[in-house]
Tab-separated table of C-alpha atoms in Angstrom:
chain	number	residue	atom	x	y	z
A	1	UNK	CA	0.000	0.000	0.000
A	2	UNK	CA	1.353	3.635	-0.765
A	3	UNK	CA	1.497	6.622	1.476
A	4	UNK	CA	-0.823	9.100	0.934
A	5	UNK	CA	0.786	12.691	0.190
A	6	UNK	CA	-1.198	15.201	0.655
A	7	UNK	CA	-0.590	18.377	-1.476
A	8	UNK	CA	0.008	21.767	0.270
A	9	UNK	CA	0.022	25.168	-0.858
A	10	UNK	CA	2.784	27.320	0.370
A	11	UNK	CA	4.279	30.621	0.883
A	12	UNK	CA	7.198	30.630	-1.270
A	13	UNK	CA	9.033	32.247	1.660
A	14	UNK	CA	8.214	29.567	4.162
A	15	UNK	CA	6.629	31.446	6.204
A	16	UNK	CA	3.068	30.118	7.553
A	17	UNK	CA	1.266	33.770	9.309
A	18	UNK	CA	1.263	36.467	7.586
A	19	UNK	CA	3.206	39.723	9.526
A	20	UNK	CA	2.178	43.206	8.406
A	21	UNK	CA	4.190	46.492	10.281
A	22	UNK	CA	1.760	49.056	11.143
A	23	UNK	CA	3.432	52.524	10.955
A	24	UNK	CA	0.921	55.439	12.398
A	25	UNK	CA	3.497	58.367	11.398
A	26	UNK	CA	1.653	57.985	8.144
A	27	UNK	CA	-1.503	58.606	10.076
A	28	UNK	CA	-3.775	61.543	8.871
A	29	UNK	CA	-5.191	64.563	11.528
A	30	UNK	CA	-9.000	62.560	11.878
A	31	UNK	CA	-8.708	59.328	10.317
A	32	UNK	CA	-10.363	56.437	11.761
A	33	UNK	CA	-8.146	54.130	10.444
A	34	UNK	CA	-4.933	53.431	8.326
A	35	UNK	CA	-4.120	51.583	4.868
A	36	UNK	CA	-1.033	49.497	5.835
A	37	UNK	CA	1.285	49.483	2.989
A	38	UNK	CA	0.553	46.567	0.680
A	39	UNK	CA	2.033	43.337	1.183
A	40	UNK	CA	2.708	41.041	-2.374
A	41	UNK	CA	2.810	37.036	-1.114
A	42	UNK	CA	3.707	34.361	-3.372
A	43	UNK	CA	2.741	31.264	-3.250
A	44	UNK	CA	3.915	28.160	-4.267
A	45	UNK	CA	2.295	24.676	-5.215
A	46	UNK	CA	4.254	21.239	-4.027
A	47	UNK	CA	1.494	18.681	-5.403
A	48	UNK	CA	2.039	16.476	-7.994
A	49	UNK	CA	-0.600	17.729	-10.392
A	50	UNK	CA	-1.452	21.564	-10.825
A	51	UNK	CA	-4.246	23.387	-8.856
A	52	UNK	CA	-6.827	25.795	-9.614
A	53	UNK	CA	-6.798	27.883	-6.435
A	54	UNK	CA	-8.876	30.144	-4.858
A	55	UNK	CA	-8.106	33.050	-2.093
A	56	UNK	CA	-10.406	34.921	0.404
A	57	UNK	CA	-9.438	36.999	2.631
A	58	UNK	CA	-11.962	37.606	6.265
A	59	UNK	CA	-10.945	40.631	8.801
A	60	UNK	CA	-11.942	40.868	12.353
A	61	UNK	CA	-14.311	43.661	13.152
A	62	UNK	CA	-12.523	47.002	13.198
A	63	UNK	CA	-10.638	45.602	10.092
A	64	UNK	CA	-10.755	45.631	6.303
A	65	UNK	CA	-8.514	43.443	4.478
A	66	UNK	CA	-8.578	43.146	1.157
A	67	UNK	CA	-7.625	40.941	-2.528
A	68	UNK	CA	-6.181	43.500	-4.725
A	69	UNK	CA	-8.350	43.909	-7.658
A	70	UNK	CA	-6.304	44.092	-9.973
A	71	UNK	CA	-4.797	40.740	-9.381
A	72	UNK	CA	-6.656	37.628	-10.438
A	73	UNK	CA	-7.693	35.734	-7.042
A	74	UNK	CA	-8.295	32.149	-8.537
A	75	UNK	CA	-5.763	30.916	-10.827
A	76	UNK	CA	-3.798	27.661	-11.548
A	77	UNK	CA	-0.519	27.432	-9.743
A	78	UNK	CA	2.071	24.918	-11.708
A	79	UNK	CA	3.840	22.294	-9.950
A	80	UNK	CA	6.739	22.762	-7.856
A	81	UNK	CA	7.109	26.826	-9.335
A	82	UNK	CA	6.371	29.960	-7.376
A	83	UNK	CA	5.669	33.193	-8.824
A	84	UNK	CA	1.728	33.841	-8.152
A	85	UNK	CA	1.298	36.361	-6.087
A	86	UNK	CA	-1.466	38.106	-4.494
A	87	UNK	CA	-1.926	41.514	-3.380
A	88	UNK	CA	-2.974	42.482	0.374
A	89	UNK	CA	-4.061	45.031	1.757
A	90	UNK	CA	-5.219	45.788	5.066
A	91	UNK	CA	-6.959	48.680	6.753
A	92	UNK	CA	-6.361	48.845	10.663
A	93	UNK	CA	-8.601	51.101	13.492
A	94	UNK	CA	-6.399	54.036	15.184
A	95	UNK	CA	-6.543	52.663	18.883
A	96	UNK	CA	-4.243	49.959	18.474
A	97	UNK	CA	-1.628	49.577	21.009
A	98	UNK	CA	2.159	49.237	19.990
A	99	UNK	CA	3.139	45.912	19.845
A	100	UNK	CA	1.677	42.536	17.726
A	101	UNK	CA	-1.442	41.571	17.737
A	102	UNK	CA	-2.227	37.747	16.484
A	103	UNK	CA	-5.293	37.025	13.918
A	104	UNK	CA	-6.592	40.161	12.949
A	105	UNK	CA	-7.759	38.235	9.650
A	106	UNK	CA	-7.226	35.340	7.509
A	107	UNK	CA	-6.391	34.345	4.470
A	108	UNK	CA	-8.375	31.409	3.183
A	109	UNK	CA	-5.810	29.312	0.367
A	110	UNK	CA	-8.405	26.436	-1.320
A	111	UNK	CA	-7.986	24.472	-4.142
A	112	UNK	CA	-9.699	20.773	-4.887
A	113	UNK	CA	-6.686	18.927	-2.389
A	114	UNK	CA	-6.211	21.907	0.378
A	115	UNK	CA	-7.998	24.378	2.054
A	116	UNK	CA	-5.132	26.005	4.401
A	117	UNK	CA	-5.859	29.453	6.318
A	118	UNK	CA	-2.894	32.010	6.896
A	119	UNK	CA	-3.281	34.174	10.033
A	120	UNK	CA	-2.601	38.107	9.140
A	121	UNK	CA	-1.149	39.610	12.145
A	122	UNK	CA	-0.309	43.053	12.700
A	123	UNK	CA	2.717	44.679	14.722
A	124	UNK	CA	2.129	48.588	15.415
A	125	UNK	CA	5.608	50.406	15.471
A	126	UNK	CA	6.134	52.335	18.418
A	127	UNK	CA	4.581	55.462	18.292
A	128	UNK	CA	6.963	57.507	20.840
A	129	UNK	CA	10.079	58.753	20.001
A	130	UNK	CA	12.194	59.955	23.058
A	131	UNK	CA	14.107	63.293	22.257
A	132	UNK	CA	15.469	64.275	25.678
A	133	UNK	CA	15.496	63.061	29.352
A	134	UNK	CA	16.172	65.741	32.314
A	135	UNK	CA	16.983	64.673	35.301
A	136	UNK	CA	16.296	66.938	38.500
A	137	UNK	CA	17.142	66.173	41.847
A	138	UNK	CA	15.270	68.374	44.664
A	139	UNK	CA	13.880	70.338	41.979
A	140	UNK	CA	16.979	71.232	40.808
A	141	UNK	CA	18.169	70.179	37.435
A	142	UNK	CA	20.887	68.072	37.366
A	143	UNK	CA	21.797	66.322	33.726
A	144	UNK	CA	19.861	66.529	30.473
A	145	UNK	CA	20.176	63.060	28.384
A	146	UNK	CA	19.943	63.763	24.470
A	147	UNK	CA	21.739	61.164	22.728
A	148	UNK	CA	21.462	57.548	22.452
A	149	UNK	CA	22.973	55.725	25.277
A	150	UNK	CA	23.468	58.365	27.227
A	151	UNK	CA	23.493	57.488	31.365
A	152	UNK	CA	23.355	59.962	34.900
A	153	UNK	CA	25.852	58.530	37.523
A	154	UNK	CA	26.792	59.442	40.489
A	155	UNK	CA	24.060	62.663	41.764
């Protein structure tokens, strides 16, 4: 009796979540929420035969993600090459803490031999950006930190 092999779909990177960087300096004065840069993932198809594949994408609430439409969503990946990509593209709320935050949608990869879901997961980049310390000592000021590194010893 033979093994069964199961066919997989894969990103060609490896990879199996999906990690977008959210970056708020691009934030506008008002918005309720920010397009994250698109993200291009290829995919690659390791079954013996090749596969007409389909992609959806479903975002938490407080998210949009999106299939770009220019892009064709369902195509026919060959065996063993990599090259079809698919656009993201994800719209996140404003209050989102820095830091990652797992599952904030999925991508949905089915063809007639796999149906494989991708987490999307976000991580904010900090938001604060430290441009001096001061350090006072019984109200009096005693050191002023403004370069990386920079330490107070000995008040």
């Amino acid at each position: 009796m033979l093994p069964v092999v199961y066919a997989d779909i894969t990103l060609s990177d490896g990879s199996t979540s999906i990690i977008l960087d959210v970056n708020y300096d691009k934030l506008r004065d008002g918005a309720k929420s920010l397009d994250v840069d698109a993200k291009t993932l290829t995919f690659k198809n390791t079954n013996t035969v090749d596969e007409n594949v389909t992609f959806e994408v479903i975002a938490n609430s407080g998210y949009t993600a999106t299939l770009d439409s220019t892009k064709v969503n369902t195509f026919t990946t060959v065996v063993g090459q990599a090259g079809k990509d698919v656009i993201l593209n994800l719209k996140v709320p404003t209050n989102i803490d820095e830091g990652v935050t797992s599952s904030v949608a999925k991508l949905r990869v089915k063809s007639a031999t796999v149906d494989k879901t991708f987490e999307i997961t976000t991580k904010v980049l900090s938001m604060l950006e430290v441009k001096e310390i001061v350090v006072s000592v019984n109200g009096n000021e005693e050191k002023t930190i403004k370069e990386t590194g920079g330490s107070v010893k000995k008040l």
